[in-house]
Amino acid sequence: MTEIVLAHQVDLKTWRQAARHYALAGTPPEALSWRVAQSAEDAQRVFQVASSEQTDPNAVLHLPRRLVEWILLGLQASSPERFDALYRLVFRVVQDHLDLTTALDDPDVRSVVALVEAVKAETERFRLEFARVFADPAQTVWSATPTAYVVEGNAAYCMARYARPWEIRTAYRSMKWDGKALWFGAGGAEATAEPQGGWQQAGQGMWQDWPRTVLVPDSAEVETTTSLDALAAEAMDCRSCTLWRPAARTVFGEGAATARVMLVGEQPGDQEDQAGRPFVGPAGQVLERALEEAGLSRSTVYVTNAVKHFRFTWRNGRRLHQKPEQDSVQACQMWLDAERRLIQPALIVMMGVTAAQSLLHRPVTISRERSRIFPLGEGSQGLVTVHPSYLLRLPSEADKQREYARFVEDLRQVKAFMDSLA
Ligand code: URA
């Protein structure tokens, strides 16, 4: 049995070198064991390919993109078995030509997918907590307790989320952003003490792979995802347009997969971006009130947006909503299509121009097309109405009341339609 020692918990550089070397040499997973160096002395044993054993330097390991993404995420899982589980898949893809797109029931594939899903869930918790902790400008250090090795993998997110300096301490890793550069250090130290061995700059030496930009979800993968939860987890790292950078997070749709009605808005606002849920701010309150007046409950419908990231501009210290550009609407189309495929709603309510254009694929004038139910294709009917934030923007109280009543009337049609299905 050959033992492979890695320099740290997410040592992608060494793991990749070893996996490439042994997979090309045809070494089966059973002949290898993997572990992380325990001390500075142990670190002398970190894997290196001896020059006498070099495989053909021109030999290329062709890995499917999906597997590359699994490796990146799977390495962050808490299980010590992860190095072996990932190598096993690499070996089988290279040596046995295992096809990952058709082998989802394969036990080796399933165990890697379980690791990846756990990392995605922990990543989401980590990001939400990070954003919450450092929302307080006085907070400079966060002692975090992640249940997976997700600190390094979220460096890019953390730097994008808060530009001012911050520091994270965990049992296994310290990470700090000084406003200009990112640093990694050993974990376990008191929040105020220098980590053992000092700080090492990201992107160099054993940290050359971090921070790493997460891969843009593959549209083929999105099209074949079979649950809303999995879809939401994939959407978390969407980089299909540039909005992910300033926004805090992807705000995915919310509601049951069995909902018969899907309500589509434009994009999350400031409060939605912070909470990670659609329609929880002022427009959401108007929507909920109108739904109730129409005899509907939010809990029985699916609520989503045409664009899943918040677009804004800073003014006087506040983030002001900006209409999404057409590029973002188009880039986000795959998520809306996938939500529609999984929910198969009988009726889709398009609230506002962005939602209507995203579903009808043509210019829309709301006043001309609102308030009637029409066939939308793929087994759904459609209804165009105003966006609830339009009601908030109307200048006079009389206009507000009149337009709100019309909005409720449109939702009553939705209620009547739902009753007709029952
Ligand atoms: N406006 C929208 O279109 N969507 C939200 O989620 C919130 C405000």
Tab-separated table of C-alpha atoms and ligand atoms in Angstrom:
chain	number	residue	atom	x	y	z
A	1	MET	CA	0.000	0.000	0.000
A	2	THR	CA	1.406	3.396	-0.964
A	3	GLU	CA	0.673	6.239	1.434
A	4	ILE	CA	0.087	9.688	0.004
A	5	VAL	CA	0.524	12.602	2.383
A	6	LEU	CA	-1.163	15.908	1.563
A	7	ALA	CA	0.030	19.268	2.906
A	8	HIS	CA	-3.364	20.401	4.219
A	9	GLN	CA	-7.061	19.551	4.279
A	10	VAL	CA	-7.876	21.009	0.854
A	11	ASP	CA	-4.493	20.419	-0.778
A	12	LEU	CA	-5.804	20.281	-4.311
A	13	LYS	CA	-2.343	20.797	-5.780
A	14	THR	CA	-0.830	17.642	-4.236
A	15	TRP	CA	-3.980	15.544	-4.548
A	16	ARG	CA	-4.196	16.432	-8.247
A	17	GLN	CA	-0.521	15.583	-8.880
A	18	ALA	CA	-0.855	12.253	-7.112
A	19	ALA	CA	-4.180	11.371	-8.752
A	20	ARG	CA	-2.803	12.190	-12.190
A	21	HIS	CA	0.373	10.213	-11.583
A	22	TYR	CA	-1.321	7.072	-10.252
A	23	ALA	CA	-4.344	7.113	-12.577
A	24	LEU	CA	-2.061	7.309	-15.635
A	25	ALA	CA	0.102	4.557	-14.168
A	26	GLY	CA	-3.026	2.385	-13.733
A	27	THR	CA	-2.624	2.101	-9.931
A	28	PRO	CA	-5.935	0.862	-8.460
A	29	PRO	CA	-7.495	2.771	-5.544
A	30	GLU	CA	-6.988	-0.213	-3.224
A	31	ALA	CA	-3.219	0.210	-3.569
A	32	LEU	CA	-3.260	3.775	-2.210
A	33	SER	CA	-4.029	5.390	1.123
A	34	TRP	CA	-4.384	9.129	1.643
A	35	ARG	CA	-3.930	11.386	4.655
A	36	VAL	CA	-3.095	14.947	5.671
A	37	ALA	CA	0.278	15.835	7.255
A	38	GLN	CA	-0.037	16.113	11.040
A	39	SER	CA	2.977	18.294	11.871
A	40	ALA	CA	5.745	20.375	10.327
A	41	GLU	CA	7.989	17.304	10.446
A	42	ASP	CA	5.311	15.151	8.818
A	43	ALA	CA	4.984	17.798	6.094
A	44	GLN	CA	8.405	16.653	4.846
A	45	ARG	CA	6.569	13.540	3.607
A	46	VAL	CA	4.102	15.431	1.383
A	47	PHE	CA	3.763	13.597	-1.918
A	48	GLN	CA	6.061	14.486	-4.781
A	49	VAL	CA	6.578	12.486	-7.945
A	50	ALA	CA	10.143	11.160	-7.922
A	51	SER	CA	11.893	12.055	-11.181
A	52	SER	CA	12.587	8.349	-11.820
A	53	GLU	CA	8.844	7.637	-11.695
A	54	GLN	CA	7.620	10.499	-13.891
A	55	THR	CA	4.820	9.484	-16.225
A	56	ASP	CA	4.905	10.858	-19.757
A	57	PRO	CA	4.757	14.633	-19.161
A	58	ASN	CA	2.683	15.002	-22.337
A	59	ALA	CA	0.057	12.494	-21.219
A	60	VAL	CA	-3.157	14.330	-20.480
A	61	LEU	CA	-5.784	13.211	-18.010
A	62	HIS	CA	-9.122	13.947	-19.634
A	63	LEU	CA	-11.703	14.383	-16.902
A	64	PRO	CA	-15.310	15.368	-17.513
A	65	ARG	CA	-16.108	18.840	-16.334
A	66	ARG	CA	-18.621	17.459	-13.856
A	67	LEU	CA	-15.922	15.389	-12.173
A	68	VAL	CA	-13.584	18.380	-11.971
A	69	GLU	CA	-16.301	20.273	-10.150
A	70	TRP	CA	-16.960	17.326	-7.813
A	71	ILE	CA	-13.244	17.180	-6.996
A	72	LEU	CA	-13.155	20.847	-6.147
A	73	LEU	CA	-16.156	20.541	-3.836
A	74	GLY	CA	-15.578	16.987	-2.611
A	75	LEU	CA	-12.112	17.865	-1.288
A	76	GLN	CA	-13.819	20.244	1.133
A	77	ALA	CA	-15.943	17.486	2.708
A	78	SER	CA	-15.306	16.493	6.326
A	79	SER	CA	-14.870	12.773	5.656
A	80	PRO	CA	-11.268	11.458	5.689
A	81	GLU	CA	-12.441	9.048	2.963
A	82	ARG	CA	-12.897	11.882	0.484
A	83	PHE	CA	-9.415	11.665	-1.070
A	84	ASP	CA	-9.878	7.983	-1.795
A	85	ALA	CA	-13.504	8.343	-2.971
A	86	LEU	CA	-12.491	11.031	-5.478
A	87	TYR	CA	-9.465	9.092	-6.708
A	88	ARG	CA	-11.653	6.018	-7.171
A	89	LEU	CA	-13.884	7.956	-9.588
A	90	VAL	CA	-10.908	9.415	-11.449
A	91	PHE	CA	-9.422	5.924	-11.797
A	92	ARG	CA	-12.684	4.442	-13.059
A	93	VAL	CA	-13.276	7.288	-15.526
A	94	VAL	CA	-9.738	6.982	-16.886
A	95	GLN	CA	-9.303	3.231	-16.803
A	96	ASP	CA	-12.854	1.847	-17.177
A	97	HIS	CA	-14.324	4.791	-19.138
A	98	LEU	CA	-17.099	5.140	-16.568
A	99	ASP	CA	-19.714	7.552	-17.950
A	100	LEU	CA	-20.793	9.851	-15.122
A	101	THR	CA	-23.892	11.054	-16.926
A	102	THR	CA	-25.437	7.573	-16.935
A	103	ALA	CA	-23.915	6.119	-13.771
A	104	LEU	CA	-25.794	8.048	-11.118
A	105	ASP	CA	-26.769	4.813	-9.335
A	106	ASP	CA	-23.194	3.597	-9.187
A	107	PRO	CA	-22.174	3.345	-5.480
A	108	ASP	CA	-18.863	5.163	-6.076
A	109	VAL	CA	-20.662	7.989	-7.877
A	110	ARG	CA	-23.329	8.148	-5.179
A	111	SER	CA	-20.798	8.445	-2.376
A	112	VAL	CA	-19.034	11.342	-4.136
A	113	VAL	CA	-22.338	13.066	-4.891
A	114	ALA	CA	-23.255	12.763	-1.188
A	115	LEU	CA	-19.953	14.451	-0.227
A	116	VAL	CA	-20.557	17.214	-2.777
A	117	GLU	CA	-24.121	17.826	-1.597
A	118	ALA	CA	-22.966	18.040	2.031
A	119	VAL	CA	-20.312	20.592	1.066
A	120	LYS	CA	-22.841	22.653	-0.867
A	121	ALA	CA	-25.187	22.710	2.124
A	122	GLU	CA	-22.364	23.662	4.508
A	123	THR	CA	-21.157	26.320	2.071
A	124	GLU	CA	-24.563	27.940	2.124
A	125	ARG	CA	-24.657	27.959	5.938
A	126	PHE	CA	-21.120	29.346	6.082
A	127	ARG	CA	-21.912	32.170	3.666
A	128	LEU	CA	-25.127	33.163	5.390
A	129	GLU	CA	-23.385	33.261	8.773
A	130	PHE	CA	-20.383	35.147	7.380
A	131	ALA	CA	-22.682	37.773	5.858
A	132	ARG	CA	-24.642	38.057	9.112
A	133	VAL	CA	-21.599	38.313	11.407
A	134	PHE	CA	-19.760	40.942	9.366
A	135	ALA	CA	-22.901	42.960	8.664
A	136	ASP	CA	-21.876	44.631	11.930
A	137	PRO	CA	-19.071	47.005	10.852
A	138	ALA	CA	-17.501	46.788	14.327
A	139	GLN	CA	-16.953	43.046	13.901
A	140	THR	CA	-13.440	42.199	12.689
A	141	VAL	CA	-12.910	38.558	13.699
A	142	TRP	CA	-15.333	35.639	13.452
A	143	SER	CA	-14.657	32.353	15.290
A	144	ALA	CA	-16.493	29.961	13.016
A	145	THR	CA	-17.279	26.276	13.465
A	146	PRO	CA	-17.933	24.871	9.985
A	147	THR	CA	-18.649	21.144	9.787
A	148	ALA	CA	-16.623	20.774	6.565
A	149	TYR	CA	-13.371	22.279	5.240
A	150	VAL	CA	-15.117	25.140	3.479
A	151	VAL	CA	-13.049	28.159	4.554
A	152	GLU	CA	-10.614	28.286	1.609
A	153	GLY	CA	-13.308	27.423	-0.936
A	154	ASN	CA	-15.343	30.440	0.134
A	155	ALA	CA	-12.498	32.968	0.091
A	156	ALA	CA	-13.609	34.466	-3.216
A	157	TYR	CA	-17.167	34.812	-1.947
A	158	CYS	CA	-16.036	36.411	1.339
A	159	MET	CA	-13.811	38.974	-0.412
A	160	ALA	CA	-16.639	39.854	-2.789
A	161	ARG	CA	-19.141	40.132	0.034
A	162	TYR	CA	-17.189	42.502	2.292
A	163	ALA	CA	-14.371	44.625	0.881
A	164	ARG	CA	-13.244	45.878	4.298
A	165	PRO	CA	-10.765	43.759	6.311
A	166	TRP	CA	-12.077	40.687	8.143
A	167	GLU	CA	-10.612	37.592	9.721
A	168	ILE	CA	-12.003	34.084	10.206
A	169	ARG	CA	-10.709	31.599	12.770
A	170	THR	CA	-11.716	27.940	12.772
A	171	ALA	CA	-10.284	24.829	14.399
A	172	TYR	CA	-8.528	23.815	11.185
A	173	ARG	CA	-7.803	27.112	9.393
A	174	SER	CA	-7.392	30.858	9.810
A	175	MET	CA	-8.083	33.165	6.902
A	176	LYS	CA	-7.775	36.932	6.771
A	177	TRP	CA	-8.414	39.632	4.223
A	178	ASP	CA	-6.496	42.828	4.958
A	179	GLY	CA	-8.332	44.862	2.324
A	180	LYS	CA	-5.634	44.199	-0.292
A	181	ALA	CA	-4.439	40.608	0.047
A	182	LEU	CA	-5.758	37.293	1.320
A	183	TRP	CA	-3.810	35.196	3.854
A	184	PHE	CA	-4.115	31.664	5.209
A	185	GLY	CA	-2.754	30.322	8.460
A	186	ALA	CA	-3.030	27.306	10.752
A	187	GLY	CA	-6.235	26.933	12.727
A	188	GLY	CA	-6.894	26.451	16.379
A	189	ALA	CA	-5.263	29.608	17.696
A	190	GLU	CA	-6.880	32.235	19.879
A	191	ALA	CA	-8.642	34.813	17.760
A	192	THR	CA	-6.104	37.452	18.746
A	193	ALA	CA	-2.907	35.348	18.398
A	194	GLU	CA	-0.763	34.948	15.301
A	195	PRO	CA	-1.519	31.501	13.813
A	196	GLN	CA	1.215	28.926	14.379
A	197	GLY	CA	3.670	29.190	11.478
A	198	GLY	CA	2.434	32.691	10.628
A	199	TRP	CA	0.337	33.856	7.706
A	200	GLN	CA	0.956	32.665	4.137
A	201	GLN	CA	-0.298	34.578	1.154
A	202	ALA	CA	-3.076	33.001	-0.901
A	203	GLY	CA	-2.320	31.940	-4.455
A	204	GLN	CA	1.271	30.972	-3.654
A	205	GLY	CA	3.130	27.793	-2.699
A	206	MET	CA	0.822	25.224	-1.173
A	207	TRP	CA	-1.978	27.781	-1.444
A	208	GLN	CA	-1.634	28.188	-5.193
A	209	ASP	CA	-5.125	26.805	-5.838
A	210	TRP	CA	-6.995	29.107	-3.480
A	211	PRO	CA	-8.998	31.218	-3.768
A	212	ARG	CA	-10.508	29.498	-6.689
A	213	THR	CA	-13.414	30.687	-8.746
A	214	VAL	CA	-16.219	28.203	-8.578
A	215	LEU	CA	-17.256	26.712	-11.887
A	216	VAL	CA	-20.293	28.059	-13.666
A	217	PRO	CA	-23.054	25.453	-13.496
A	218	ASP	CA	-23.315	23.523	-16.686
A	219	SER	CA	-26.626	24.027	-18.511
A	220	ALA	CA	-26.773	20.286	-19.331
A	221	GLU	CA	-26.522	19.546	-15.604
A	222	VAL	CA	-29.219	22.109	-14.791
A	223	GLU	CA	-31.502	20.585	-17.416
A	224	THR	CA	-31.235	17.140	-15.848
A	225	THR	CA	-31.431	18.076	-12.161
A	226	THR	CA	-34.320	16.255	-10.570
A	227	SER	CA	-35.187	18.220	-7.430
A	228	LEU	CA	-35.754	21.861	-6.537
A	229	ASP	CA	-33.339	21.608	-3.596
A	230	ALA	CA	-30.543	20.345	-5.827
A	231	LEU	CA	-31.334	23.058	-8.346
A	232	ALA	CA	-31.165	25.744	-5.658
A	233	ALA	CA	-27.779	24.383	-4.474
A	234	GLU	CA	-26.399	24.484	-8.016
A	235	ALA	CA	-27.702	28.008	-8.535
A	236	MET	CA	-25.795	29.163	-5.475
A	237	ASP	CA	-22.544	29.317	-7.457
A	238	CYS	CA	-23.999	30.586	-10.712
A	239	ARG	CA	-21.583	32.896	-12.516
A	240	SER	CA	-23.519	32.986	-15.798
A	241	CYS	CA	-23.688	36.777	-15.698
A	242	THR	CA	-21.754	39.348	-13.692
A	243	LEU	CA	-24.434	40.045	-11.070
A	244	TRP	CA	-23.117	37.391	-8.634
A	245	ARG	CA	-20.141	39.581	-7.807
A	246	PRO	CA	-21.793	42.540	-6.082
A	247	ALA	CA	-24.813	40.585	-4.845
A	248	ALA	CA	-24.631	38.739	-1.546
A	249	ARG	CA	-26.131	35.536	-2.848
A	250	THR	CA	-28.354	33.762	-5.315
A	251	VAL	CA	-31.981	34.133	-4.278
A	252	PHE	CA	-33.714	31.062	-5.604
A	253	GLY	CA	-37.448	30.405	-5.921
A	254	GLU	CA	-39.448	29.195	-2.935
A	255	GLY	CA	-42.444	26.917	-2.525
A	256	ALA	CA	-43.583	23.357	-3.027
A	257	ALA	CA	-42.690	21.352	-6.115
A	258	THR	CA	-46.377	20.382	-6.196
A	259	ALA	CA	-47.640	23.996	-6.411
A	260	ARG	CA	-50.080	24.489	-9.280
A	261	VAL	CA	-49.341	28.203	-9.585
A	262	MET	CA	-45.982	29.839	-10.105
A	263	LEU	CA	-45.578	33.591	-9.519
A	264	VAL	CA	-42.637	35.190	-11.302
A	265	GLY	CA	-41.197	38.601	-10.366
A	266	GLU	CA	-38.231	40.526	-11.710
A	267	GLN	CA	-35.205	40.066	-9.403
A	268	PRO	CA	-34.565	40.041	-5.651
A	269	GLY	CA	-34.345	43.394	-3.899
A	270	ASP	CA	-32.082	44.550	-1.075
A	271	GLN	CA	-33.913	42.654	1.670
A	272	GLU	CA	-34.280	39.499	-0.421
A	273	ASP	CA	-30.536	39.595	-1.147
A	274	GLN	CA	-29.788	39.736	2.573
A	275	ALA	CA	-32.346	37.130	3.583
A	276	GLY	CA	-31.773	34.769	0.651
A	277	ARG	CA	-35.548	34.469	0.051
A	278	PRO	CA	-37.711	35.969	-2.695
A	279	PHE	CA	-40.365	38.602	-1.968
A	280	VAL	CA	-39.676	39.243	1.727
A	281	GLY	CA	-39.244	43.037	1.447
A	282	PRO	CA	-41.856	45.777	0.840
A	283	ALA	CA	-42.999	44.353	-2.537
A	284	GLY	CA	-43.330	40.945	-0.884
A	285	GLN	CA	-45.586	42.408	1.808
A	286	VAL	CA	-47.878	43.926	-0.831
A	287	LEU	CA	-47.940	40.612	-2.661
A	288	GLU	CA	-48.814	38.606	0.450
A	289	ARG	CA	-51.605	41.002	1.406
A	290	ALA	CA	-53.060	40.901	-2.117
A	291	LEU	CA	-52.841	37.111	-2.255
A	292	GLU	CA	-54.751	36.860	0.995
A	293	GLU	CA	-57.433	39.301	-0.169
A	294	ALA	CA	-57.850	37.184	-3.278
A	295	GLY	CA	-58.369	34.104	-1.107
A	296	LEU	CA	-54.931	32.624	-1.823
A	297	SER	CA	-52.093	31.790	0.516
A	298	ARG	CA	-48.423	32.193	-0.249
A	299	SER	CA	-47.787	28.722	1.128
A	300	THR	CA	-49.758	27.153	-1.740
A	301	VAL	CA	-47.913	28.882	-4.599
A	302	TYR	CA	-44.321	28.848	-5.876
A	303	VAL	CA	-42.676	32.276	-5.898
A	304	THR	CA	-39.608	33.069	-7.964
A	305	ASN	CA	-37.890	35.711	-10.085
A	306	ALA	CA	-36.745	35.969	-13.703
A	307	VAL	CA	-33.277	36.968	-12.432
A	308	LYS	CA	-31.852	35.381	-9.287
A	309	HIS	CA	-29.303	38.027	-8.250
A	310	PHE	CA	-29.872	41.577	-6.986
A	311	ARG	CA	-28.685	44.357	-9.319
A	312	PHE	CA	-28.117	47.657	-7.566
A	313	THR	CA	-26.164	50.884	-7.471
A	314	TRP	CA	-24.817	52.545	-4.319
A	315	ARG	CA	-26.305	55.923	-3.434
A	316	ASN	CA	-25.746	57.693	-0.099
A	317	GLY	CA	-24.703	54.438	1.523
A	318	ARG	CA	-27.796	52.580	0.294
A	319	ARG	CA	-28.143	49.893	-2.346
A	320	LEU	CA	-30.710	51.099	-4.855
A	321	HIS	CA	-32.462	48.669	-7.185
A	322	GLN	CA	-31.514	48.758	-10.868
A	323	LYS	CA	-33.462	46.995	-13.579
A	324	PRO	CA	-31.592	43.864	-14.729
A	325	GLU	CA	-30.008	43.958	-18.173
A	326	GLN	CA	-31.195	41.690	-20.938
A	327	ASP	CA	-27.955	39.656	-20.713
A	328	SER	CA	-28.757	38.734	-17.113
A	329	VAL	CA	-32.344	37.833	-17.956
A	330	GLN	CA	-31.081	35.550	-20.701
A	331	ALA	CA	-28.332	34.024	-18.558
A	332	CYS	CA	-30.877	33.279	-15.836
A	333	GLN	CA	-33.388	31.749	-18.227
A	334	MET	CA	-32.001	28.248	-17.619
A	335	TRP	CA	-32.981	28.415	-13.937
A	336	LEU	CA	-36.512	29.589	-14.659
A	337	ASP	CA	-36.879	26.911	-17.333
A	338	ALA	CA	-35.644	24.270	-14.877
A	339	GLU	CA	-38.039	25.469	-12.146
A	340	ARG	CA	-40.848	25.286	-14.659
A	341	ARG	CA	-39.811	21.791	-15.785
A	342	LEU	CA	-39.779	20.471	-12.202
A	343	ILE	CA	-42.959	22.173	-10.980
A	344	GLN	CA	-45.024	21.929	-14.165
A	345	PRO	CA	-47.366	24.675	-12.966
A	346	ALA	CA	-50.858	24.826	-14.414
A	347	LEU	CA	-50.693	28.641	-14.301
A	348	ILE	CA	-47.758	31.050	-14.422
A	349	VAL	CA	-48.387	34.591	-13.208
A	350	MET	CA	-45.937	37.050	-14.762
A	351	MET	CA	-45.610	40.101	-12.549
A	352	GLY	CA	-44.160	42.989	-14.518
A	353	VAL	CA	-42.356	43.404	-17.803
A	354	THR	CA	-39.157	41.503	-16.991
A	355	ALA	CA	-41.048	38.379	-15.946
A	356	ALA	CA	-43.428	38.578	-18.911
A	357	GLN	CA	-40.640	39.044	-21.449
A	358	SER	CA	-38.618	36.265	-19.915
A	359	LEU	CA	-41.514	33.830	-20.345
A	360	LEU	CA	-43.000	35.127	-23.599
A	361	HIS	CA	-39.678	35.837	-25.337
A	362	ARG	CA	-40.947	39.049	-26.935
A	363	PRO	CA	-41.528	42.689	-25.988
A	364	VAL	CA	-44.543	43.088	-23.706
A	365	THR	CA	-46.713	46.075	-22.771
A	366	ILE	CA	-48.379	45.185	-19.490
A	367	SER	CA	-51.434	47.416	-19.944
A	368	ARG	CA	-52.214	45.698	-23.242
A	369	GLU	CA	-51.760	42.116	-22.113
A	370	ARG	CA	-52.761	41.993	-18.473
A	371	SER	CA	-55.701	40.318	-16.757
A	372	ARG	CA	-56.464	37.445	-19.100
A	373	ILE	CA	-55.518	33.806	-18.916
A	374	PHE	CA	-54.006	32.387	-22.106
A	375	PRO	CA	-52.128	29.229	-23.192
A	376	LEU	CA	-48.405	29.513	-22.515
A	377	GLY	CA	-47.199	26.172	-23.858
A	378	GLU	CA	-45.661	23.188	-22.062
A	379	GLY	CA	-49.008	22.478	-20.398
A	380	SER	CA	-49.233	25.840	-18.624
A	381	GLN	CA	-51.559	28.819	-18.873
A	382	GLY	CA	-50.214	32.321	-18.386
A	383	LEU	CA	-51.480	35.538	-16.793
A	384	VAL	CA	-49.715	38.898	-17.058
A	385	THR	CA	-50.182	41.478	-14.323
A	386	VAL	CA	-48.303	44.378	-12.736
A	387	HIS	CA	-45.332	43.977	-10.421
A	388	PRO	CA	-46.241	44.718	-6.767
A	389	SER	CA	-43.422	47.277	-6.487
A	390	TYR	CA	-45.162	49.310	-9.221
A	391	LEU	CA	-48.000	49.791	-6.732
A	392	LEU	CA	-45.528	51.112	-4.164
A	393	ARG	CA	-44.107	53.653	-6.586
A	394	LEU	CA	-47.424	55.270	-7.606
A	395	PRO	CA	-47.445	58.895	-6.439
A	396	SER	CA	-51.035	59.408	-5.311
A	397	GLU	CA	-52.971	57.465	-2.725
A	398	ALA	CA	-56.002	57.265	-5.078
A	399	ASP	CA	-53.871	55.683	-7.836
A	400	LYS	CA	-52.378	53.270	-5.343
A	401	GLN	CA	-55.783	52.100	-4.166
A	402	ARG	CA	-57.221	51.743	-7.652
A	403	GLU	CA	-54.227	49.826	-9.009
A	404	TYR	CA	-53.979	47.647	-5.924
A	405	ALA	CA	-57.649	46.690	-6.378
A	406	ARG	CA	-56.932	45.735	-10.011
A	407	PHE	CA	-53.977	43.634	-8.886
A	408	VAL	CA	-56.203	41.813	-6.373
A	409	GLU	CA	-58.769	41.293	-9.161
A	410	ASP	CA	-56.068	39.606	-11.275
A	411	LEU	CA	-55.180	37.349	-8.365
A	412	ARG	CA	-58.877	36.497	-7.930
A	413	GLN	CA	-58.735	35.110	-11.454
A	414	VAL	CA	-55.851	32.954	-10.293
A	415	LYS	CA	-57.951	31.745	-7.371
A	416	ALA	CA	-60.900	30.943	-9.651
A	417	PHE	CA	-58.554	29.076	-11.978
A	418	MET	CA	-57.160	27.029	-9.084
A	419	ASP	CA	-60.671	26.244	-7.878
A	420	SER	CA	-61.574	25.059	-11.357
A	421	LEU	CA	-58.687	22.561	-11.199
A	422	ALA	CA	-59.814	21.122	-7.867
B	1	URA	N1	-39.054	42.309	-6.464
B	1	URA	C1	-38.981	41.179	-7.190
B	1	URA	O1	-39.230	41.156	-8.387
B	1	URA	N2	-38.642	40.069	-6.565
B	1	URA	C2	-38.380	40.003	-5.280
B	1	URA	O2	-38.047	38.905	-4.800
B	1	URA	C3	-38.470	41.181	-4.530
B	1	URA	C4	-38.800	42.345	-5.148
